[in-house]
Short mmCIF file of C-alpha atoms in Angstrom, two decimals:
data_model
loop_
_atom_site.label_atom_id
_atom_site.label_comp_id
_atom_site.label_asym_id
_atom_site.label_seq_id
_atom_site.Cartn_x
_atom_site.Cartn_y
_atom_site.Cartn_z
CA MET A 1 90.18 -37.04 -67.55
CA LEU A 2 91.43 -40.56 -68.40
CA TYR A 3 91.86 -39.73 -72.10
CA ALA A 4 93.80 -36.59 -71.22
CA VAL A 5 96.22 -38.57 -69.05
CA ARG A 6 96.78 -41.16 -71.78
CA PHE A 7 97.43 -38.47 -74.38
CA LEU A 8 99.88 -36.74 -72.07
CA ARG A 9 101.78 -39.98 -71.46
CA SER A 10 102.05 -40.66 -75.20
CA ALA A 11 103.35 -37.16 -75.89
CA VAL A 12 105.98 -37.39 -73.16
CA ALA A 13 107.17 -40.79 -74.44
CA ALA A 14 107.51 -39.45 -77.99
CA LEU A 15 109.50 -36.45 -76.82
CA ALA A 16 111.80 -38.71 -74.80
CA ARG A 17 112.50 -40.97 -77.81
CA LEU A 18 113.22 -37.96 -80.01
CA ALA A 19 115.61 -36.50 -77.41
CA HIS A 20 117.56 -39.78 -77.12
CA ALA A 21 117.85 -40.06 -80.88
CA LEU A 22 119.22 -36.53 -81.21
CA ILE A 23 121.73 -37.08 -78.38
CA SER A 24 122.93 -40.36 -79.91
CA ARG A 25 123.44 -38.85 -83.36
CA ALA A 26 125.39 -35.91 -81.95
CA LEU A 27 127.67 -38.22 -79.98
CA LEU A 28 128.30 -40.46 -82.99
CA MET A 29 129.20 -37.56 -85.20
CA SER A 30 131.62 -36.16 -82.65
CA LEU A 31 133.39 -39.53 -82.20
CA CYS A 32 133.60 -40.82 -85.76
CA SER A 33 134.17 -37.63 -87.81
CA PRO A 34 137.86 -37.12 -89.02
CA THR A 35 139.84 -34.33 -87.48
CA THR A 36 141.96 -31.91 -89.41
CA SER A 37 144.04 -30.53 -86.66
CA PRO A 38 147.82 -31.15 -86.86
CA ALA A 39 147.85 -32.95 -83.55
CA THR A 40 145.48 -35.58 -84.83
CA ALA A 41 146.60 -35.88 -88.44
CA ALA A 42 148.39 -39.20 -87.83
CA ALA A 43 145.47 -40.75 -86.06
CA PRO A 44 144.10 -43.95 -87.56
CA ALA A 45 141.05 -43.80 -89.81
CA PRO A 46 137.69 -44.25 -88.28
CA CYS A 47 136.17 -47.68 -88.12
CA TRP A 48 133.71 -47.14 -90.93
CA GLN A 49 136.47 -45.89 -93.28
CA GLN A 50 138.62 -48.97 -92.55
CA GLN A 51 135.73 -51.20 -93.48
CA LEU A 52 135.23 -49.34 -96.74
CA LEU A 53 138.97 -49.57 -97.75
CA HIS A 54 139.48 -53.23 -96.76
CA PRO A 55 136.15 -54.89 -96.70
CA ALA A 56 137.53 -58.41 -96.76
CA THR A 57 140.15 -58.10 -94.08
CA ALA A 58 138.40 -55.67 -91.80
CA ARG A 59 137.40 -57.02 -88.49
CA PRO A 60 134.03 -56.30 -86.98
CA ALA A 61 133.90 -52.91 -85.44
CA ALA A 62 134.30 -52.98 -81.75
CA LYS A 63 131.59 -51.59 -79.69
CA LYS A 64 132.45 -48.28 -78.16
CA GLN A 65 131.33 -47.31 -74.71
CA VAL A 66 129.96 -43.74 -74.63
CA HIS A 67 129.18 -42.02 -71.36
CA VAL A 68 125.93 -40.09 -71.65
CA PRO A 69 124.94 -37.95 -68.64
CA LEU A 70 121.42 -38.65 -67.47
CA ALA A 71 119.36 -37.05 -64.76
CA HIS A 72 118.70 -39.42 -61.88
CA ASP A 73 115.81 -39.35 -59.46
CA ASP A 74 117.86 -37.87 -56.65
CA GLY A 75 118.65 -34.73 -58.67
CA LYS A 76 122.35 -35.57 -59.28
CA ASP A 77 123.92 -36.23 -62.72
CA GLN A 78 125.29 -39.78 -63.07
CA SER A 79 127.03 -41.38 -66.10
CA LEU A 80 125.54 -44.37 -67.85
CA GLN A 81 127.55 -46.44 -70.35
CA LEU A 82 125.55 -46.86 -73.56
CA PRO A 83 126.98 -49.27 -76.27
CA LEU A 84 127.11 -47.71 -79.71
CA GLN A 85 127.50 -49.82 -82.83
CA ALA A 86 127.99 -48.44 -86.35
CA ALA A 87 126.52 -50.34 -89.27
CA VAL A 88 127.90 -49.98 -92.82
CA LEU A 89 125.13 -49.46 -95.32
CA SER A 90 127.20 -49.32 -98.53
CA SER A 91 130.78 -50.01 -99.80
CA SER A 92 131.00 -46.71 -101.64
CA SER A 93 133.39 -44.22 -100.08
CA SER A 94 131.09 -41.37 -100.98
CA LEU A 95 128.29 -42.51 -98.75
CA PRO A 96 127.79 -40.68 -95.51
CA PRO A 97 128.49 -42.45 -92.26
CA ALA A 98 125.74 -44.71 -90.99
CA PRO A 99 123.69 -43.53 -88.07
CA ALA A 100 124.42 -45.07 -84.74
CA VAL A 101 121.96 -47.33 -83.01
CA VAL A 102 121.49 -46.62 -79.33
CA VAL A 103 120.72 -49.65 -77.23
CA VAL A 104 119.12 -48.78 -73.92
CA PRO A 105 118.43 -51.36 -71.20
CA ALA A 106 114.79 -52.24 -70.78
CA ALA A 107 114.59 -51.17 -67.16
CA LEU A 108 116.17 -47.77 -67.88
CA LYS A 109 114.09 -47.33 -71.01
CA GLN A 110 110.91 -47.97 -69.09
CA LYS A 111 112.04 -45.59 -66.37
CA GLN A 112 113.00 -42.77 -68.78
CA LEU A 113 110.23 -43.05 -71.35
CA VAL A 114 107.23 -43.68 -69.19
CA ALA A 115 105.83 -40.38 -67.93
CA PRO A 116 104.78 -40.39 -64.31
CA GLU A 117 101.10 -40.02 -63.66
CA LYS A 118 100.04 -36.71 -62.22
CA THR A 119 98.44 -36.82 -58.82
CA ALA A 120 94.90 -35.62 -58.60
CA LYS A 121 94.55 -32.16 -57.10
CA ALA A 122 91.59 -30.71 -55.29
CA PRO A 123 89.62 -28.26 -57.42
CA ARG A 124 90.60 -24.68 -56.74
CA GLY A 125 88.16 -22.08 -55.45
CA ARG A 126 85.82 -24.55 -53.74
CA PRO A 127 85.46 -24.07 -49.96
CA PRO A 128 85.66 -27.06 -47.67
CA ARG A 129 82.45 -28.83 -46.85
CA LEU A 130 80.82 -27.63 -43.63
CA ALA A 131 79.93 -30.22 -41.05
CA ILE A 132 76.59 -29.13 -39.53
CA PRO A 133 75.77 -31.01 -36.33
CA PRO A 134 72.27 -32.42 -35.96
CA PRO A 135 69.79 -30.53 -33.73
CA VAL A 136 69.89 -31.24 -30.05
CA ALA A 137 67.21 -33.67 -29.05
CA CYS A 138 65.40 -32.66 -25.88
CA ALA A 139 62.17 -33.35 -24.13
CA PRO A 140 59.07 -31.33 -25.08
CA GLY A 141 59.03 -27.96 -23.40
CA LEU A 142 62.73 -28.07 -22.48
CA ASP A 143 64.97 -25.46 -24.06
CA PRO A 144 68.45 -26.81 -24.97
CA PHE A 145 70.08 -23.55 -23.82
CA GLY A 146 68.92 -23.79 -20.22
CA ALA A 147 66.16 -22.71 -17.90
CA ALA A 148 66.80 -19.00 -18.41
CA ALA A 149 66.20 -19.23 -22.15
CA GLU A 150 63.10 -21.32 -21.57
CA ARG A 151 61.73 -18.71 -19.19
CA GLU A 152 62.38 -15.90 -21.66
CA THR A 153 60.79 -17.65 -24.62
CA ASP A 154 57.70 -18.52 -22.56
CA VAL A 155 56.60 -14.85 -22.65
CA VAL A 156 53.69 -14.37 -25.04
CA THR A 157 54.23 -12.44 -28.24
CA GLU A 158 51.09 -10.30 -27.86
CA LEU A 159 49.24 -9.34 -24.70
CA GLU A 160 45.93 -7.55 -24.07
CA VAL A 161 44.73 -6.70 -20.57
CA GLN A 162 41.44 -5.13 -19.53
CA GLY A 163 41.86 -4.25 -15.85
CA ASP A 164 40.10 -2.23 -13.18
CA GLY A 165 40.47 1.34 -14.39
CA PHE A 166 43.25 0.60 -16.89
CA CYS A 167 43.91 -1.26 -20.12
CA LEU A 168 47.10 -2.49 -21.74
CA ALA A 169 48.37 -3.85 -25.05
CA SER A 170 51.85 -5.25 -25.62
CA ARG A 171 53.60 -6.75 -28.63
CA ARG A 172 57.02 -8.29 -29.01
CA GLY A 173 59.55 -6.82 -31.45
CA VAL A 174 62.09 -8.64 -33.56
CA ARG A 175 64.25 -9.69 -30.62
CA HIS A 176 64.61 -13.27 -29.44
CA ALA A 177 62.45 -12.66 -26.36
CA MET A 178 59.93 -10.14 -25.09
CA GLU A 179 61.69 -7.77 -22.67
CA ASP A 180 58.80 -5.46 -21.67
CA GLY A 181 56.73 -5.86 -18.52
CA TYR A 182 54.16 -4.09 -16.35
CA GLY A 183 52.90 -4.00 -12.78
CA VAL A 184 49.64 -2.80 -11.23
CA ILE A 185 48.41 -2.43 -7.63
CA THR A 186 44.85 -1.11 -7.23
CA ASP A 187 42.95 -0.01 -4.13
CA HIS A 188 45.76 -0.77 -1.72
CA THR A 189 45.14 0.48 1.82
CA ILE A 190 48.00 2.15 3.67
CA GLY A 191 48.21 2.94 7.38
CA GLY A 192 45.69 5.55 8.49
CA GLY A 193 43.00 4.42 6.03
CA SER A 194 44.57 6.07 3.01
CA LYS A 195 44.30 4.25 -0.30
CA MET A 196 46.76 4.14 -3.17
CA ALA A 197 46.94 2.80 -6.73
CA PHE A 198 50.20 2.04 -8.51
CA TYR A 199 50.84 1.53 -12.26
CA GLY A 200 54.15 0.80 -13.97
CA VAL A 201 55.55 -0.04 -17.41
CA TYR A 202 59.05 -1.52 -17.63
CA ASP A 203 61.45 -1.97 -20.54
CA GLY A 204 64.30 -4.43 -20.02
CA HIS A 205 67.57 -4.90 -21.88
CA GLY A 206 70.07 -7.75 -21.78
CA GLY A 207 67.41 -10.34 -20.93
CA ARG A 208 64.26 -10.60 -18.82
CA ALA A 209 65.93 -10.98 -15.43
CA ALA A 210 65.79 -7.29 -14.52
CA VAL A 211 62.34 -6.52 -15.93
CA ASP A 212 60.77 -9.52 -14.18
CA PHE A 213 62.35 -8.61 -10.86
CA VAL A 214 61.38 -4.93 -11.06
CA ALA A 215 57.80 -5.70 -12.14
CA ASP A 216 57.43 -7.99 -9.13
CA ARG A 217 59.17 -5.91 -6.45
CA LEU A 218 58.91 -2.19 -7.21
CA GLY A 219 55.18 -1.79 -6.46
CA GLN A 220 55.54 -3.74 -3.23
CA ASN A 221 58.54 -1.63 -2.16
CA VAL A 222 56.61 1.59 -2.87
CA ALA A 223 53.70 0.41 -0.71
CA ALA A 224 56.06 -0.68 2.07
CA ALA A 225 57.94 2.64 2.00
CA LEU A 226 54.67 4.61 2.15
CA ALA A 227 53.46 2.52 5.09
CA ALA A 228 56.75 3.04 6.96
CA SER A 229 56.62 6.77 6.29
CA SER A 230 53.02 6.98 7.53
CA ARG A 231 53.86 5.12 10.76
CA HIS A 232 56.88 7.34 11.35
CA ARG A 233 54.85 10.51 10.81
CA HIS A 234 52.03 9.44 13.17
CA HIS A 235 54.53 8.28 15.79
CA HIS A 236 56.27 11.65 15.97
CA GLN A 237 53.10 13.72 15.79
CA GLN A 238 52.31 15.30 19.18
CA PRO A 239 48.64 15.09 20.21
CA PRO A 240 47.16 18.49 21.14
CA GLU A 241 46.50 19.35 24.79
CA PRO A 242 42.82 19.46 25.86
CA TRP A 243 43.04 23.06 27.04
CA SER A 244 45.12 24.41 24.19
CA PRO A 245 43.35 26.27 21.38
CA PRO A 246 43.31 24.63 17.92
CA PRO A 247 46.14 25.73 15.64
CA PRO A 248 45.42 28.01 12.70
CA ARG A 249 44.18 26.06 9.72
CA THR A 250 45.80 27.94 6.89
CA SER A 251 49.52 27.76 7.49
CA ASP A 252 49.47 24.45 9.37
CA GLU A 253 47.48 22.71 6.66
CA ASP A 254 49.80 24.00 4.01
CA GLU A 255 52.85 22.81 5.93
CA ALA A 256 51.25 19.46 6.59
CA ALA A 257 50.36 19.05 2.93
CA ALA A 258 53.87 20.00 1.87
CA GLY A 259 55.36 17.61 4.41
CA GLN A 260 53.12 14.81 3.18
CA VAL A 261 54.11 15.42 -0.43
CA ASP A 262 57.78 15.35 0.49
CA ALA A 263 57.27 12.12 2.42
CA VAL A 264 55.60 10.44 -0.56
CA VAL A 265 58.34 11.61 -2.95
CA ALA A 266 61.01 10.35 -0.55
CA ALA A 267 59.21 6.99 -0.25
CA ILE A 268 59.12 6.58 -4.05
CA ARG A 269 62.82 7.35 -4.36
CA SER A 270 63.65 4.99 -1.53
CA ALA A 271 61.61 2.22 -3.16
CA TYR A 272 63.44 2.68 -6.48
CA LEU A 273 66.87 2.53 -4.85
CA THR A 274 65.89 -0.43 -2.65
CA THR A 275 64.64 -2.39 -5.68
CA ASP A 276 67.89 -1.67 -7.51
CA ARG A 277 70.03 -2.86 -4.57
CA GLU A 278 67.95 -6.02 -4.22
CA PHE A 279 68.38 -6.85 -7.89
CA LEU A 280 72.13 -6.24 -7.83
CA THR A 281 72.51 -8.74 -4.98
CA GLN A 282 71.01 -11.42 -7.25
CA GLY A 283 74.11 -11.30 -9.46
CA ALA A 284 71.98 -11.31 -12.64
CA ARG A 285 72.92 -9.39 -15.76
CA GLY A 286 70.94 -6.81 -17.71
CA GLY A 287 68.88 -3.82 -16.68
CA ALA A 288 65.46 -2.19 -16.99
CA CYS A 289 63.89 1.23 -17.49
CA ALA A 290 60.66 2.23 -15.79
CA ALA A 291 57.84 4.78 -15.74
CA THR A 292 55.41 4.57 -12.83
CA ALA A 293 52.35 6.46 -11.61
CA LEU A 294 51.13 6.57 -8.00
CA VAL A 295 47.70 7.98 -7.13
CA LYS A 296 47.21 8.80 -3.43
CA ASP A 297 44.86 11.23 -1.69
CA GLY A 298 43.94 12.96 -4.94
CA ASP A 299 47.56 13.51 -6.00
CA LEU A 300 49.32 11.98 -9.00
CA TYR A 301 53.02 11.13 -8.51
CA VAL A 302 54.93 10.16 -11.66
CA ALA A 303 58.49 8.78 -11.56
CA ASN A 304 60.84 7.36 -14.20
CA VAL A 305 64.32 6.07 -14.93
CA GLY A 306 65.41 5.63 -18.53
CA ASP A 307 63.32 6.26 -21.62
CA CYS A 308 59.89 4.97 -20.62
CA ARG A 309 57.45 7.89 -20.59
CA ALA A 310 54.17 9.01 -19.00
CA VAL A 311 51.92 11.53 -20.80
CA LEU A 312 48.81 13.22 -19.39
CA GLY A 313 45.72 13.67 -21.55
CA SER A 314 43.53 16.58 -20.51
CA ARG A 315 39.89 17.24 -21.30
CA GLY A 316 40.81 19.75 -23.98
CA GLY A 317 42.88 17.11 -25.82
CA VAL A 318 46.21 18.68 -24.88
CA ALA A 319 49.13 16.29 -24.25
CA THR A 320 51.49 17.01 -21.35
CA ALA A 321 54.63 14.94 -20.88
CA LEU A 322 55.09 14.30 -17.14
CA THR A 323 58.50 12.63 -17.50
CA SER A 324 61.76 13.40 -19.28
CA ASP A 325 63.79 10.63 -20.93
CA HIS A 326 67.13 9.87 -19.28
CA THR A 327 69.46 9.58 -22.25
CA ALA A 328 73.19 10.17 -22.61
CA GLY A 329 72.44 13.06 -24.96
CA ARG A 330 70.90 15.21 -22.21
CA GLU A 331 73.29 17.98 -21.18
CA ASP A 332 72.61 17.64 -17.45
CA GLU A 333 73.03 13.87 -17.62
CA ARG A 334 76.32 14.23 -19.49
CA ARG A 335 77.67 16.58 -16.84
CA ARG A 336 76.58 14.22 -14.06
CA ILE A 337 78.29 11.25 -15.72
CA GLU A 338 81.50 13.13 -16.43
CA SER A 339 81.64 14.46 -12.87
CA SER A 340 81.51 10.87 -11.59
CA GLY A 341 84.46 9.80 -13.77
CA GLY A 342 82.61 8.45 -16.82
CA TYR A 343 82.10 9.72 -20.34
CA VAL A 344 79.50 9.78 -23.10
CA SER A 345 80.10 9.43 -26.85
CA CYS A 346 78.09 9.67 -30.03
CA GLY A 347 78.45 6.77 -32.47
CA SER A 348 78.09 6.66 -36.22
CA SER A 349 74.33 6.09 -35.89
CA GLY A 350 73.91 9.37 -34.00
CA VAL A 351 72.99 7.70 -30.68
CA TRP A 352 74.71 8.97 -27.55
CA ARG A 353 75.92 6.22 -25.21
CA VAL A 354 77.43 5.98 -21.75
CA GLN A 355 80.92 4.47 -21.87
CA ASP A 356 80.27 3.61 -25.57
CA CYS A 357 77.73 1.04 -24.40
CA LEU A 358 74.37 2.05 -22.90
CA ALA A 359 71.97 4.52 -24.53
CA VAL A 360 70.11 5.36 -21.29
CA SER A 361 71.76 7.17 -18.41
CA ARG A 362 69.51 5.82 -15.61
CA SER A 363 68.15 2.34 -15.12
CA PHE A 364 67.71 -0.58 -12.74
CA GLY A 365 70.57 -3.08 -12.72
CA ASP A 366 73.46 -2.71 -15.21
CA ALA A 367 76.01 -3.51 -12.50
CA SER A 368 78.96 -3.00 -14.85
CA MET A 369 77.88 0.61 -15.51
CA LYS A 370 77.69 1.77 -11.91
CA PRO A 371 78.09 4.50 -10.69
CA TRP A 372 77.64 6.36 -13.98
CA VAL A 373 74.21 4.81 -14.63
CA THR A 374 72.18 5.41 -11.50
CA CYS A 375 68.69 4.38 -10.41
CA GLU A 376 67.80 7.72 -8.80
CA PRO A 377 64.35 8.57 -10.25
CA GLU A 378 62.93 11.93 -11.20
CA VAL A 379 59.59 12.39 -9.41
CA SER A 380 56.90 14.95 -10.20
CA ARG A 381 53.58 15.61 -8.45
CA ARG A 382 50.32 16.97 -9.86
CA ARG A 383 46.98 17.57 -8.17
CA LEU A 384 44.19 15.74 -9.97
CA THR A 385 41.44 17.98 -11.36
CA PRO A 386 38.35 17.29 -13.50
CA ASP A 387 40.41 18.24 -16.54
CA CYS A 388 42.73 15.26 -16.02
CA ARG A 389 41.16 12.54 -18.15
CA PHE A 390 43.71 9.77 -18.62
CA LEU A 391 47.38 8.88 -18.45
CA VAL A 392 49.36 7.11 -21.20
CA VAL A 393 52.36 5.12 -19.90
CA ALA A 394 54.44 3.32 -22.53
CA SER A 395 57.89 1.99 -23.37
CA ASP A 396 60.23 3.63 -25.86
CA GLY A 397 59.05 1.25 -28.59
CA LEU A 398 56.01 3.55 -28.89
CA TRP A 399 57.63 6.94 -28.24
CA ASN A 400 60.36 6.42 -30.83
CA LYS A 401 57.70 6.48 -33.57
CA VAL A 402 54.64 8.22 -32.06
CA SER A 403 54.61 11.69 -30.51
CA CYS A 404 52.95 12.54 -27.22
CA GLN A 405 50.19 14.52 -28.91
CA GLU A 406 49.47 11.74 -31.40
CA ALA A 407 49.12 9.24 -28.56
CA VAL A 408 46.68 11.51 -26.70
CA ASP A 409 44.67 12.12 -29.88
CA VAL A 410 44.28 8.38 -30.47
CA VAL A 411 43.12 7.69 -26.90
CA ALA A 412 40.82 10.73 -26.79
CA GLY A 413 39.18 9.70 -30.03
CA ASP A 414 38.33 6.24 -28.69
CA ALA A 415 34.64 5.65 -28.09
CA GLY A 416 33.50 5.86 -24.49
CA THR A 417 35.86 6.56 -21.62
CA ALA A 418 39.62 6.41 -21.99
CA ALA A 419 40.01 3.04 -20.30
CA SER A 420 36.80 1.40 -21.47
CA SER A 421 38.59 -0.99 -23.84
CA VAL A 422 42.00 -1.94 -25.14
CA GLY A 423 41.17 -0.62 -28.61
CA SER A 424 43.14 2.60 -28.19
CA CYS A 425 46.18 0.70 -26.86
CA LYS A 426 46.10 -1.72 -29.78
CA GLU A 427 45.78 1.14 -32.23
CA LEU A 428 48.86 2.84 -30.81
CA VAL A 429 50.85 -0.41 -30.98
CA ALA A 430 49.81 -0.89 -34.60
CA MET A 431 50.71 2.72 -35.44
CA ALA A 432 54.23 2.36 -34.07
CA ARG A 433 54.74 -0.96 -35.83
CA ASN A 434 53.51 0.40 -39.17
CA ARG A 435 55.98 3.27 -38.86
CA GLY A 436 58.89 0.87 -38.56
CA SER A 437 59.31 0.24 -34.83
CA ARG A 438 61.30 -2.96 -34.35
CA ASP A 439 61.44 -2.75 -30.55
CA ASP A 440 59.06 -4.24 -27.99
CA ILE A 441 55.98 -2.02 -27.59
CA THR A 442 53.89 -1.79 -24.41
CA VAL A 443 51.11 0.80 -23.95
CA MET A 444 49.04 1.31 -20.80
CA VAL A 445 46.16 3.77 -20.46
CA VAL A 446 44.96 4.69 -16.93
CA ASP A 447 41.55 6.27 -16.34
CA LEU A 448 42.06 9.19 -13.95
CA GLN A 449 38.39 10.19 -13.73
CA ARG A 450 37.64 7.25 -11.46
CA PHE A 451 39.77 8.82 -8.72
CA LEU A 452 37.63 11.98 -8.80
CA ARG A 453 34.21 10.32 -8.57
#
């Protein structure tokens, strides 16, 4: 770079000297050459001719002042007087006129001939250097993004549970935190000596706030609603008179059974809506889907909101889906949303969404999506028979890659009873992951035969 600058300065200086020499010669020729026009015929001979004709008596040629326009720094043309002096090289009249010698002051010469140095420029095409701040120093176990992030990252990546009459396997997807959860209540006694068992799998979105709250509160709210319904039913039941004959067994038992089923279904719906209202009062963001199973008095009640699913495995190996996913692509869900003032749309990926945002049409939480996304569950009831072997309850991380029949085949092929080990649950999780599932996967298998023994 230094040699290039020096070479450039030398070239500019040479060009400047050549330009000054050419300008000086042109000016000298225009001033000292004889004119042939009639107006100037009587003009005296030039100085160099007078010296050639009378060399002894000729006086030294006077210096002529020639105004040469030069470019100044301020961009304006200013005149500079340059002294020109002609020198006689020979006394012969045939010799050409002598070239003029241009005398330039030293300060001006240095200013004109010295080329200014070029300022260094930044290389083109190179982006500016990024300033990366150092990592935040914090105490061990403290997350720099707050307590909420610390709580979410504390959830284990993989989970295996061997419980009383059920087993579970769960594995985190590629997200920053595990957003699946579960809840179980076994052998809970309700008023009147009736017992119940409750199982639930939950799939959160937008953080763990909703899934943690629902996993903790929904089972308790179901038990509380069933207890309140039982007290209300016994309080309004009229005791028979001692002298009155007993009522007929057929129709009264059928009505009583139907009334009890309706009461349980109403209690489950009330518990779902109560849990949703309680979570919304917390002011937390996010939401959660759920699929739950309640076993009471030999009946199986299955409820769901969102895309978690419960599938029944029978003794013959036939799979029966007991729930239907609540997605924006369902025709009845689309009509319900549009009738409440919302809309559904299908994006470029082929996924239908509510208000261009949420893929499920029912869930806990999601305060910004109310009232289009409701928490009203769909509840179904089935009488348990010896053919009912097990129940598979899982999040959509499994069902997006594994069909209902494939899940039942895997569990039915497990050695021993359906809930004897977590091997079948782990196999289903591995199957979904090998097929490309990137979501959180949670699989629970409930042994239904224990409620018939």
